[in-house]
Amino acid sequence: VNIASMAGVMAIPGQVLYAATKYGVVGLSVAMADEFASHGVHVTVVLPPFTQTDLIAGTKASGVGRPVQPEVVAAGIVGALD
């Protein structure tokens, strides 16, 4: 399970480097899923939205929506493992 961000499929103005790294994780995950599928290895990528952590403390939510709690992201990761 790789973790990227919604920015990996939808770039946000002013976050070029961040978006580029997340696009990279998405591309890596897709390539790995294709390459390893024949060996029974499953690869997935979780794309959490803006997440309420100390990293975003003091910032304002933009048009991408309200931040989610880390527990929501964790549940998505656990769901990907099931």
XYZ file of C-alpha atoms in Angstrom, residues 6-56:
51
model
C -5.512 13.610 -4.097
C -2.881 16.006 -5.462
C -1.540 12.951 -7.295
C -4.513 13.041 -9.642
C -5.651 16.658 -9.315
C -2.958 19.326 -9.044
C -3.551 22.357 -6.849
C -2.148 25.718 -7.958
C 0.884 26.782 -5.939
C 1.874 23.236 -5.058
C 3.864 22.182 -8.119
C 6.546 20.196 -6.295
C 4.061 18.520 -3.992
C 1.828 17.540 -6.909
C 4.814 16.226 -8.878
C 5.879 13.930 -6.041
C 2.350 12.626 -5.552
C 1.886 12.052 -9.304
C 5.136 10.066 -9.087
C 3.801 7.851 -6.295
C 0.606 7.203 -8.258
C 2.580 6.326 -11.401
C 4.946 4.090 -9.445
C 2.006 2.294 -7.852
C 0.268 1.687 -11.183
C 3.500 0.428 -12.754
C 4.222 -1.855 -9.801
C 0.666 -3.212 -9.835
C 1.016 -4.088 -13.518
C 4.500 -5.553 -13.142
C 3.893 -7.669 -10.053
C 0.320 -8.851 -10.707
C 1.514 -12.008 -12.432
C 3.411 -12.908 -9.241
C 0.308 -12.574 -7.048
C 1.475 -9.288 -5.542
C -1.211 -6.645 -5.223
C -0.193 -2.986 -5.126
C -2.541 -0.139 -4.414
C -2.292 3.547 -3.658
C -4.418 5.493 -1.187
C -5.172 9.098 -2.158
C -6.211 10.967 0.975
C -7.562 14.497 0.690
C -6.396 17.439 2.815
C -5.907 15.840 6.257
C -6.247 17.579 9.620
C -2.726 17.283 11.073
C -0.126 19.604 12.567
C 1.294 19.980 9.058
C -1.686 22.092 7.999
